[in-house]
PDB file of C-alpha atoms and ligand atoms in Angstrom:
ATOM      1  CA  ALA C1453      77.447  86.326 260.702  1.00 98.00           C
ATOM      2  CA  VAL C1454      78.847  83.076 259.622  1.00 98.00           C
ATOM      3  CA  ARG C1455      79.277  80.140 262.232  1.00 97.00           C
ATOM      4  CA  ASP C1456      82.920  79.025 262.324  1.00 97.00           C
ATOM      5  CA  GLY C1457      83.367  76.270 265.017  1.00 97.00           C
ATOM      6  CA  ASP C1458      82.625  77.480 268.530  1.00 97.00           C
ATOM      7  CA  GLU C1459      82.524  81.121 267.077  1.00 98.00           C
ATOM      8  CA  TRP C1460      80.578  83.469 264.840  1.00 98.00           C
ATOM      9  CA  VAL C1461      82.436  85.691 262.417  1.00 98.00           C
ATOM     10  CA  ILE C1462      80.651  89.079 261.729  1.00 98.00           C
ATOM     11  CA  ASN C1463      81.374  91.137 258.798  1.00 98.00           C
ATOM     12  CA  GLY C1464      79.386  94.726 258.013  1.00 98.00           C
ATOM     13  CA  SER C1465      78.499  97.982 259.478  1.00 97.00           C
ATOM     14  CA  LYS C1466      75.504 100.173 260.893  1.00 96.00           C
ATOM     15  CA  THR C1467      75.173 103.895 260.548  1.00 94.00           C
ATOM     16  CA  PHE C1468      73.289 106.047 263.027  1.00 95.00           C
ATOM     17  CA  ILE C1469      73.811 104.409 266.578  1.00 96.00           C
ATOM     18  CA  THR C1470      72.886 106.621 269.316  1.00 95.00           C
ATOM     19  CA  ASN C1471      75.469 106.371 271.965  1.00 94.00           C
ATOM     20  CA  GLY C1472      77.451 104.458 269.693  1.00 96.00           C
ATOM     21  CA  LEU C1473      80.820 106.390 270.760  1.00 96.00           C
ATOM     22  CA  HIS C1474      80.291 105.346 274.424  1.00 95.00           C
ATOM     23  CA  CYS C1475      79.051 101.898 273.912  1.00 96.00           C
ATOM     24  CA  GLY C1476      80.638  98.795 275.715  1.00 97.00           C
ATOM     25  CA  LEU C1477      78.393  96.174 275.079  1.00 97.00           C
ATOM     26  CA  ILE C1478      75.833  96.285 271.991  1.00 97.00           C
ATOM     27  CA  VAL C1479      72.840  94.042 270.971  1.00 97.00           C
ATOM     28  CA  LEU C1480      73.946  93.486 267.092  1.00 97.00           C
ATOM     29  CA  ALA C1481      71.485  92.191 264.453  1.00 97.00           C
ATOM     30  CA  ALA C1482      73.092  90.339 261.828  1.00 98.00           C
ATOM     31  CA  LYS C1483      72.030  87.883 258.936  1.00 98.00           C
ATOM     32  CA  THR C1484      72.695  84.470 260.010  1.00 98.00           C
ATOM     33  CA  ASP C1485      70.550  82.807 256.873  1.00 97.00           C
ATOM     34  CA  THR C1486      70.705  85.162 253.801  1.00 95.00           C
ATOM     35  CA  SER C1487      68.035  83.032 252.097  1.00 97.00           C
ATOM     36  CA  LYS C1488      65.358  83.739 254.445  1.00 95.00           C
ATOM     37  CA  GLY C1489      65.030  87.598 254.594  1.00 95.00           C
ATOM     38  CA  ALA C1490      63.782  88.792 257.874  1.00 95.00           C
ATOM     39  CA  LYS C1491      63.485  85.237 259.084  1.00 97.00           C
ATOM     40  CA  GLY C1492      67.231  84.927 258.866  1.00 98.00           C
ATOM     41  CA  ILE C1493      68.202  87.491 261.262  1.00 98.00           C
ATOM     42  CA  SER C1494      69.876  86.653 264.799  1.00 98.00           C
ATOM     43  CA  LEU C1495      70.706  88.945 267.806  1.00 98.00           C
ATOM     44  CA  PHE C1496      74.340  89.032 269.371  1.00 98.00           C
ATOM     45  CA  LEU C1497      75.335  90.529 272.678  1.00 98.00           C
ATOM     46  CA  VAL C1498      78.683  92.082 271.476  1.00 98.00           C
ATOM     47  CA  ASP C1499      81.628  93.530 273.555  1.00 97.00           C
ATOM     48  CA  SER C1500      82.806  96.594 271.816  1.00 97.00           C
ATOM     49  CA  SER C1501      86.481  96.012 272.868  1.00 97.00           C
ATOM     50  CA  LEU C1502      86.901  92.737 271.011  1.00 97.00           C
ATOM     51  CA  PRO C1503      89.255  92.933 267.824  1.00 97.00           C
ATOM     52  CA  GLY C1504      87.366  93.821 264.605  1.00 97.00           C
ATOM     53  CA  PHE C1505      85.174  96.055 266.306  1.00 98.00           C
ATOM     54  CA  LYS C1506      85.612  99.808 265.306  1.00 97.00           C
ATOM     55  CA  LYS C1507      83.849 102.849 266.139  1.00 97.00           C
ATOM     56  CA  GLY C1508      83.628 105.452 263.287  1.00 95.00           C
ATOM     57  CA  LYS C1509      83.635 109.298 264.014  1.00 90.00           C
ATOM     58  CA  GLY C1510      80.673 110.939 265.743  1.00 93.00           C
ATOM     59  CA  ILE C1511      78.238 112.029 263.090  1.00 95.00           C
ATOM     60  CA  LYS C1512      77.577 116.027 263.283  1.00 96.00           C
ATOM     61  CA  LYS C1513      73.779 116.455 263.992  1.00 97.00           C
ATOM     62  CA  MET C1514      71.714 119.657 263.923  1.00 97.00           C
ATOM     63  CA  GLY C1515      70.253 118.952 267.413  1.00 96.00           C
ATOM     64  CA  GLN C1516      70.362 116.434 270.204  1.00 95.00           C
ATOM     65  CA  HIS C1517      73.929 117.066 270.932  1.00 94.00           C
ATOM     66  CA  SER C1518      73.893 115.850 274.460  1.00 92.00           C
ATOM     67  CA  ASN C1519      74.042 112.275 273.022  1.00 93.00           C
ATOM     68  CA  ASP C1520      76.396 110.982 270.406  1.00 95.00           C
ATOM     69  CA  THR C1521      75.482 109.095 267.209  1.00 97.00           C
ATOM     70  CA  ALA C1522      78.055 107.037 265.449  1.00 96.00           C
ATOM     71  CA  GLU C1523      78.731 104.609 262.823  1.00 97.00           C
ATOM     72  CA  LEU C1524      80.030 100.975 263.861  1.00 97.00           C
ATOM     73  CA  PHE C1525      82.105  98.769 261.662  1.00 98.00           C
ATOM     74  CA  PHE C1526      82.429  94.956 262.182  1.00 98.00           C
ATOM     75  CA  ASP C1527      85.478  93.752 260.425  1.00 98.00           C
ATOM     76  CA  ASN C1528      85.937  89.855 261.004  1.00 98.00           C
ATOM     77  CA  LEU C1529      84.604  90.199 264.364  1.00 98.00           C
ATOM     78  CA  ARG C1530      84.841  86.838 266.320  1.00 98.00           C
ATOM     79  CA  VAL C1531      82.228  86.616 268.950  1.00 98.00           C
ATOM     80  CA  PRO C1532      81.728  82.956 270.967  1.00 97.00           C
ATOM     81  CA  ALA C1533      78.763  81.095 270.319  1.00 97.00           C
ATOM     82  CA  ASN C1534      77.382  81.779 273.463  1.00 96.00           C
ATOM     83  CA  ALA C1535      77.099  85.529 272.365  1.00 98.00           C
ATOM     84  CA  LEU C1536      73.898  84.635 270.388  1.00 98.00           C
ATOM     85  CA  LEU C1537      70.757  86.226 272.293  1.00 97.00           C
ATOM     86  CA  GLY C1538      67.840  83.926 272.108  1.00 97.00           C
ATOM     87  CA  GLU C1539      67.204  81.429 269.182  1.00 97.00           C
ATOM     88  CA  GLU C1540      69.161  81.702 265.751  1.00 98.00           C
ATOM     89  CA  ASN C1541      66.972  83.244 263.187  1.00 98.00           C
ATOM     90  CA  LYS C1542      64.258  84.761 265.580  1.00 98.00           C
ATOM     91  CA  GLY C1543      66.042  88.219 265.978  1.00 98.00           C
ATOM     92  CA  PHE C1544      63.438  89.974 263.810  1.00 97.00           C
ATOM     93  CA  ILE C1545      60.803  88.588 265.882  1.00 97.00           C
ATOM     94  CA  TYR C1546      62.392  89.895 269.265  1.00 97.00           C
ATOM     95  CA  LEU C1547      62.982  93.393 267.623  1.00 95.00           C
ATOM     96  CA  MET C1548      59.159  93.811 266.429  1.00 92.00           C
ATOM     97  CA  GLN C1549      58.149  92.470 269.840  1.00 92.00           C
ATOM     98  CA  GLU C1550      60.211  95.526 271.549  1.00 91.00           C
ATOM     99  CA  LEU C1551      58.967  98.163 268.848  1.00 92.00           C
ATOM    100  CA  PRO C1552      56.081  99.296 270.689  1.00 93.00           C
ATOM    101  CA  ARG C1553      58.058  99.775 273.890  1.00 95.00           C
ATOM    102  CA  GLU C1554      60.439 102.119 272.074  1.00 96.00           C
ATOM    103  CA  ARG C1555      57.556 104.128 270.509  1.00 97.00           C
ATOM    104  CA  LEU C1556      55.744 104.600 273.850  1.00 98.00           C
ATOM    105  CA  GLY C1557      59.213 105.898 275.244  1.00 97.00           C
ATOM    106  CA  LEU C1558      59.248 108.288 272.400  1.00 98.00           C
ATOM    107  CA  GLY C1559      55.657 109.321 273.013  1.00 98.00           C
ATOM    108  CA  SER C1560      56.693 110.010 276.644  1.00 98.00           C
ATOM    109  CA  GLN C1561      59.627 112.005 275.444  1.00 98.00           C
ATOM    110  CA  ALA C1562      57.418 114.078 272.824  1.00 98.00           C
ATOM    111  CA  VAL C1563      54.823 115.014 275.527  1.00 98.00           C
ATOM    112  CA  GLY C1564      57.643 115.806 278.054  1.00 98.00           C
ATOM    113  CA  ALA C1565      59.430 118.300 275.442  1.00 98.00           C
ATOM    114  CA  CYS C1566      55.956 119.855 274.561  1.00 98.00           C
ATOM    115  CA  GLU C1567      55.351 120.703 278.045  1.00 98.00           C
ATOM    116  CA  GLY C1568      58.622 122.332 278.347  1.00 98.00           C
ATOM    117  CA  ALA C1569      58.619 124.294 275.461  1.00 98.00           C
ATOM    118  CA  MET C1570      55.136 125.454 276.345  1.00 98.00           C
ATOM    119  CA  ALA C1571      56.263 126.665 279.855  1.00 98.00           C
ATOM    120  CA  ILE C1572      59.293 128.483 278.491  1.00 98.00           C
ATOM    121  CA  THR C1573      57.190 130.277 275.808  1.00 98.00           C
ATOM    122  CA  ALA C1574      54.248 131.254 278.374  1.00 98.00           C
ATOM    123  CA  ASP C1575      57.218 132.729 280.446  1.00 98.00           C
ATOM    124  CA  TYR C1576      58.440 134.553 277.651  1.00 98.00           C
ATOM    125  CA  VAL C1577      55.132 135.919 276.006  1.00 98.00           C
ATOM    126  CA  THR C1578      54.114 137.285 279.581  1.00 97.00           C
ATOM    127  CA  GLN C1579      57.060 139.216 280.038  1.00 96.00           C
ATOM    128  CA  ARG C1580      58.366 140.638 276.546  1.00 93.00           C
ATOM    129  CA  LYS C1581      56.636 143.746 275.375  1.00 91.00           C
ATOM    130  CA  ALA C1582      56.067 144.990 271.881  1.00 87.00           C
ATOM    131  CA  PHE C1583      54.265 147.920 270.826  1.00 88.00           C
ATOM    132  CA  GLY C1584      52.881 148.738 274.607  1.00 92.00           C
ATOM    133  CA  SER C1585      51.389 145.326 275.535  1.00 94.00           C
ATOM    134  CA  THR C1586      52.847 142.045 276.075  1.00 96.00           C
ATOM    135  CA  ILE C1587      53.427 139.337 273.398  1.00 96.00           C
ATOM    136  CA  ALA C1588      50.713 137.351 275.397  1.00 97.00           C
ATOM    137  CA  GLN C1589      47.971 140.033 274.771  1.00 96.00           C
ATOM    138  CA  PHE C1590      47.798 139.613 271.185  1.00 96.00           C
ATOM    139  CA  GLN C1591      44.946 137.592 270.247  1.00 97.00           C
ATOM    140  CA  ASN C1592      47.358 135.725 267.772  1.00 98.00           C
ATOM    141  CA  THR C1593      49.549 134.416 270.726  1.00 98.00           C
ATOM    142  CA  ARG C1594      46.524 133.502 272.905  1.00 98.00           C
ATOM    143  CA  PHE C1595      44.923 131.530 270.072  1.00 98.00           C
ATOM    144  CA  LYS C1596      48.070 129.918 269.146  1.00 98.00           C
ATOM    145  CA  MET C1597      48.895 128.785 272.799  1.00 98.00           C
ATOM    146  CA  ALA C1598      45.254 127.701 273.251  1.00 98.00           C
ATOM    147  CA  GLU C1599      45.319 125.451 270.104  1.00 98.00           C
ATOM    148  CA  LEU C1600      48.678 123.841 271.104  1.00 98.00           C
ATOM    149  CA  ARG C1601      47.652 123.522 274.682  1.00 98.00           C
ATOM    150  CA  ALA C1602      44.307 121.483 273.553  1.00 98.00           C
ATOM    151  CA  GLN C1603      46.252 119.282 271.079  1.00 98.00           C
ATOM    152  CA  LEU C1604      48.765 118.538 273.840  1.00 98.00           C
ATOM    153  CA  GLU C1605      45.964 117.558 276.103  1.00 98.00           C
ATOM    154  CA  LEU C1606      44.371 115.050 273.920  1.00 98.00           C
ATOM    155  CA  THR C1607      47.815 113.618 273.016  1.00 98.00           C
ATOM    156  CA  LYS C1608      48.531 113.291 277.009  1.00 98.00           C
ATOM    157  CA  ALA C1609      45.282 111.558 276.948  1.00 98.00           C
ATOM    158  CA  TYR C1610      46.277 108.993 274.416  1.00 98.00           C
ATOM    159  CA  LEU C1611      49.730 108.453 275.986  1.00 98.00           C
ATOM    160  CA  LYS C1612      47.927 107.647 279.422  1.00 98.00           C
ATOM    161  CA  GLN C1613      45.856 105.067 277.603  1.00 98.00           C
ATOM    162  CA  CYS C1614      48.926 103.476 275.839  1.00 98.00           C
ATOM    163  CA  GLU C1615      50.890 103.529 279.062  1.00 98.00           C
ATOM    164  CA  ALA C1616      47.791 101.697 280.694  1.00 98.00           C
ATOM    165  CA  ARG C1617      47.409  99.182 278.019  1.00 98.00           C
ATOM    166  CA  PHE C1618      51.242  98.733 277.921  1.00 97.00           C
ATOM    167  CA  LYS C1619      51.398  97.485 281.375  1.00 96.00           C
ATOM    168  CA  LEU C1620      48.655  95.027 280.833  1.00 97.00           C
ATOM    169  CA  GLY C1621      50.631  93.436 278.053  1.00 94.00           C
ATOM    170  CA  ALA C1622      47.864  94.931 275.547  1.00 96.00           C
ATOM    171  CA  MET C1623      49.034  97.605 273.859  1.00 96.00           C
ATOM    172  CA  THR C1624      49.292  96.892 269.914  1.00 95.00           C
ATOM    173  CA  THR C1625      51.682  97.917 267.377  1.00 94.00           C
ATOM    174  CA  GLU C1626      49.338  99.909 265.869  1.00 96.00           C
ATOM    175  CA  GLU C1627      48.507 101.898 269.016  1.00 97.00           C
ATOM    176  CA  ALA C1628      52.158 102.524 269.743  1.00 97.00           C
ATOM    177  CA  SER C1629      52.532 103.637 265.998  1.00 97.00           C
ATOM    178  CA  ILE C1630      49.347 106.132 266.295  1.00 98.00           C
ATOM    179  CA  LEU C1631      51.090 107.656 269.569  1.00 98.00           C
ATOM    180  CA  LYS C1632      54.559 107.735 268.000  1.00 98.00           C
ATOM    181  CA  LEU C1633      53.176 109.396 264.780  1.00 98.00           C
ATOM    182  CA  MET C1634      50.980 112.086 266.540  1.00 98.00           C
ATOM    183  CA  SER C1635      53.065 112.919 269.711  1.00 98.00           C
ATOM    184  CA  THR C1636      56.282 113.528 267.490  1.00 98.00           C
ATOM    185  CA  GLU C1637      54.323 115.405 264.766  1.00 98.00           C
ATOM    186  CA  LEU C1638      53.018 117.612 267.479  1.00 98.00           C
ATOM    187  CA  GLN C1639      56.208 118.182 268.986  1.00 98.00           C
ATOM    188  CA  VAL C1640      57.950 119.504 265.706  1.00 98.00           C
ATOM    189  CA  LYS C1641      54.831 121.714 265.216  1.00 98.00           C
ATOM    190  CA  LEU C1642      54.524 123.002 268.502  1.00 98.00           C
ATOM    191  CA  THR C1643      58.194 123.918 268.986  1.00 98.00           C
ATOM    192  CA  HIS C1644      57.955 125.403 265.701  1.00 98.00           C
ATOM    193  CA  GLU C1645      55.164 127.576 266.556  1.00 98.00           C
ATOM    194  CA  CYS C1646      56.710 128.317 269.981  1.00 98.00           C
ATOM    195  CA  LEU C1647      59.729 129.660 268.604  1.00 98.00           C
ATOM    196  CA  GLN C1648      58.024 131.836 266.287  1.00 98.00           C
ATOM    197  CA  LEU C1649      56.554 133.683 269.311  1.00 98.00           C
ATOM    198  CA  PHE C1650      60.043 134.461 270.745  1.00 98.00           C
ATOM    199  CA  GLY C1651      60.833 136.383 267.518  1.00 97.00           C
ATOM    200  CA  GLY C1652      64.355 136.993 266.583  1.00 97.00           C
ATOM    201  CA  TYR C1653      65.274 135.823 269.944  1.00 97.00           C
ATOM    202  CA  GLY C1654      64.027 132.393 269.238  1.00 98.00           C
ATOM    203  CA  TYR C1655      66.732 131.737 266.542  1.00 98.00           C
ATOM    204  CA  THR C1656      69.383 132.441 268.839  1.00 98.00           C
ATOM    205  CA  GLU C1657      71.329 129.772 271.207  1.00 97.00           C
ATOM    206  CA  GLU C1658      70.561 132.032 274.007  1.00 97.00           C
ATOM    207  CA  TYR C1659      67.002 131.281 274.347  1.00 98.00           C
ATOM    208  CA  PRO C1660      66.423 127.445 274.950  1.00 98.00           C
ATOM    209  CA  ILE C1661      63.195 127.508 272.571  1.00 98.00           C
ATOM    210  CA  SER C1662      66.037 126.969 269.685  1.00 98.00           C
ATOM    211  CA  ARG C1663      67.336 123.879 271.270  1.00 98.00           C
ATOM    212  CA  PHE C1664      63.818 122.326 271.841  1.00 98.00           C
ATOM    213  CA  PHE C1665      63.167 123.101 268.082  1.00 98.00           C
ATOM    214  CA  THR C1666      66.285 121.396 266.544  1.00 98.00           C
ATOM    215  CA  ASP C1667      66.022 118.441 269.097  1.00 98.00           C
ATOM    216  CA  ALA C1668      62.544 117.858 268.133  1.00 98.00           C
ATOM    217  CA  ARG C1669      63.252 117.493 264.448  1.00 98.00           C
ATOM    218  CA  VAL C1670      64.767 114.065 264.508  1.00 98.00           C
ATOM    219  CA  GLN C1671      61.854 112.629 266.460  1.00 98.00           C
ATOM    220  CA  THR C1672      59.572 111.910 263.291  1.00 98.00           C
ATOM    221  CA  ILE C1673      62.420 110.168 261.936  1.00 98.00           C
ATOM    222  CA  TYR C1674      64.280 107.697 264.090  1.00 97.00           C
ATOM    223  CA  ALA C1675      62.387 104.646 265.622  1.00 95.00           C
ATOM    224  CA  GLY C1676      60.660 104.414 262.508  1.00 95.00           C
ATOM    225  CA  THR C1677      59.533 107.515 260.246  1.00 98.00           C
ATOM    226  CA  SER C1678      56.297 108.931 260.400  1.00 98.00           C
ATOM    227  CA  GLU C1679      55.662 107.448 256.778  1.00 98.00           C
ATOM    228  CA  ILE C1680      56.433 104.163 258.230  1.00 97.00           C
ATOM    229  CA  MET C1681      54.195 104.733 261.135  1.00 98.00           C
ATOM    230  CA  LYS C1682      51.451 105.438 258.472  1.00 98.00           C
ATOM    231  CA  GLU C1683      52.070 102.287 256.690  1.00 97.00           C
ATOM    232  CA  VAL C1684      51.928 100.218 259.915  1.00 96.00           C
ATOM    233  CA  ILE C1685      48.456 101.968 260.923  1.00 97.00           C
ATOM    234  CA  ALA C1686      47.225 101.539 257.508  1.00 97.00           C
ATOM    235  CA  ARG C1687      48.106  97.754 257.507  1.00 95.00           C
ATOM    236  CA  GLY C1688      45.851  97.513 260.757  1.00 91.00           C
ATOM    237  CA  GLU C1689      43.062  99.509 258.928  1.00 93.00           C
ATOM    238  CA  LEU C1690      43.266  97.854 255.453  1.00 95.00           C
ATOM    239  CA  GLY C1691      45.376  94.806 255.699  1.00 88.00           C
ATOM    240  CA  ARG C1692      48.439  94.369 253.620  1.00 77.00           C
TER     241      ARG C1692
HETATM  242  C1  FAD E2728      70.245 110.944 265.437  1.00 90.39           C
HETATM  243  C2  FAD E2728      69.704 109.705 264.925  1.00 90.39           C
HETATM  244  C3  FAD E2728      69.839 108.344 265.877  1.00 90.39           C
HETATM  245  C4  FAD E2728      69.680 107.059 265.476  1.00 90.39           C
HETATM  246  N1  FAD E2728      69.979 106.118 266.463  1.00 90.39           N
HETATM  247  C5  FAD E2728      69.729 104.939 266.000  1.00 90.39           C
HETATM  248  C6  FAD E2728      69.779 103.680 266.855  1.00 90.39           C
HETATM  249  O1  FAD E2728      70.563 103.922 267.934  1.00 90.39           O
HETATM  250  N2  FAD E2728      69.803 102.416 266.318  1.00 90.39           N
HETATM  251  C7  FAD E2728      69.186 102.491 265.057  1.00 90.39           C
HETATM  252  O2  FAD E2728      69.125 101.198 264.658  1.00 90.39           O
HETATM  253  N3  FAD E2728      69.024 103.196 264.248  1.00 90.39           N
HETATM  254  C8  FAD E2728      69.338 104.613 264.465  1.00 90.39           C
HETATM  255  N4  FAD E2728      68.970 105.531 263.827  1.00 90.39           N
HETATM  256  C9  FAD E2728      68.388 105.369 262.397  1.00 90.39           C
HETATM  257  C10 FAD E2728      67.044 105.803 262.154  1.00 90.39           C
HETATM  258  O3  FAD E2728      65.961 104.917 262.716  1.00 90.39           O
HETATM  259  C11 FAD E2728      66.709 105.684 260.699  1.00 90.39           C
HETATM  260  O4  FAD E2728      67.446 106.814 260.103  1.00 90.39           O
HETATM  261  C12 FAD E2728      65.238 105.906 260.359  1.00 90.39           C
HETATM  262  O5  FAD E2728      64.469 104.541 260.550  1.00 90.39           O
HETATM  263  C13 FAD E2728      65.005 105.973 258.781  1.00 90.39           C
HETATM  264  O6  FAD E2728      65.674 105.238 258.015  1.00 90.39           O
HETATM  265  P1  FAD E2728      66.818 105.857 256.835  1.00 90.39           P
HETATM  266  O7  FAD E2728      67.614 106.774 257.496  1.00 90.39           O
HETATM  267  O8  FAD E2728      67.421 104.838 256.145  1.00 90.39           O
HETATM  268  O9  FAD E2728      65.642 106.498 255.750  1.00 90.39           O
HETATM  269  P2  FAD E2728      64.904 105.878 254.565  1.00 90.39           P
HETATM  270  O10 FAD E2728      64.486 104.655 254.740  1.00 90.39           O
HETATM  271  O11 FAD E2728      66.029 105.965 253.590  1.00 90.39           O
HETATM  272  O12 FAD E2728      63.819 107.250 254.311  1.00 90.39           O
HETATM  273  C14 FAD E2728      63.993 108.410 253.478  1.00 90.39           C
HETATM  274  C15 FAD E2728      62.693 108.728 253.276  1.00 90.39           C
HETATM  275  O13 FAD E2728      61.710 107.870 252.723  1.00 90.39           O
HETATM  276  C16 FAD E2728      60.678 107.603 253.237  1.00 90.39           C
HETATM  277  N5  FAD E2728      60.361 106.161 253.161  1.00 90.39           N
HETATM  278  C17 FAD E2728      60.989 105.058 253.292  1.00 90.39           C
HETATM  279  N6  FAD E2728      60.452 103.853 253.025  1.00 90.39           N
HETATM  280  C18 FAD E2728      59.099 104.346 252.786  1.00 90.39           C
HETATM  281  C19 FAD E2728      57.987 103.518 252.463  1.00 90.39           C
HETATM  282  N7  FAD E2728      57.916 102.217 252.405  1.00 90.39           N
HETATM  283  N8  FAD E2728      56.772 104.269 252.252  1.00 90.39           N
HETATM  284  C20 FAD E2728      56.889 105.719 252.388  1.00 90.39           C
HETATM  285  N9  FAD E2728      58.018 106.331 252.347  1.00 90.39           N
HETATM  286  C21 FAD E2728      59.180 105.692 252.839  1.00 90.39           C
HETATM  287  C22 FAD E2728      61.028 107.795 254.798  1.00 90.39           C
HETATM  288  O14 FAD E2728      59.879 108.021 255.558  1.00 90.39           O
HETATM  289  C23 FAD E2728      61.868 109.081 254.768  1.00 90.39           C
HETATM  290  O15 FAD E2728      61.167 110.128 254.406  1.00 90.39           O
HETATM  291  C24 FAD E2728      69.090 107.030 264.169  1.00 90.39           C
HETATM  292  C25 FAD E2728      68.916 108.065 263.350  1.00 90.39           C
HETATM  293  C26 FAD E2728      69.341 109.503 263.622  1.00 90.39           C
HETATM  294  C27 FAD E2728      69.153 110.373 262.610  1.00 90.39           C
END
């Protein structure tokens, strides 16, 4: 973004924007001082109907079809000076301040999805019969469900702790990263294990466990990948 009189002129693009096709107003992060790295980023509140604001085609994904993901393009997009959110060049700090809240939200989402997957799996395995008994009677099924329940309860306890600390304004970036890492990795593992218990039906779109499985996969990727979460946690543990 380059200042031009009473306006800012913005050029660039961003891939992967959740609800990008439907957006009317966006918070845009742009470089306002290219010599300063992260300390040269500012935030702008931008109306998507302005000339120079272009929405790309929706990106086709393997899951999460209920929301769109789009690419946005900014071609000599002019916004008024008062579109600047907060102070110039403080954008990265503002983003960092809000990341723990986003990770907490993803943790809640992961735990909710795990509960849903467990519930429909418990229903299925207690009804479906194979070789004269229900799937639920096989020791493998019982042990799998028990292990998943135990891991889910521990994750729920940590989520509650994070929620309580967030309300006090005390939740740290490391805590939020631990929650995001463990809850989303559990969601991927749990939906994978639950789908297995459905046998062939689990692979069909008729049974919602397949949707739980495909919707889960991106959770360890967006809002900071699991690898980046580990970097953040390691920094707290070992320093830079
Ligand atoms: C469906 C969807 C919706 C999204 N919505 C939004 C949105 O609304 N807004 C938004 O801003 N972004 C959004 N994103 C972007 C998302 O946050 C990024 O895709 C994600 O952070 C990973 O970045 P990347 O794709 O550039 O992967 P890369 O950074 O290219 O990573 C590729 C691989 O390298 C690993 N890697 C990268 N750096 C390191 C490192 N230092 N150490 C070890 N491993 C490393 C990663 O963990 C990963 O495994 C969305 C993405 C998807 C798929």
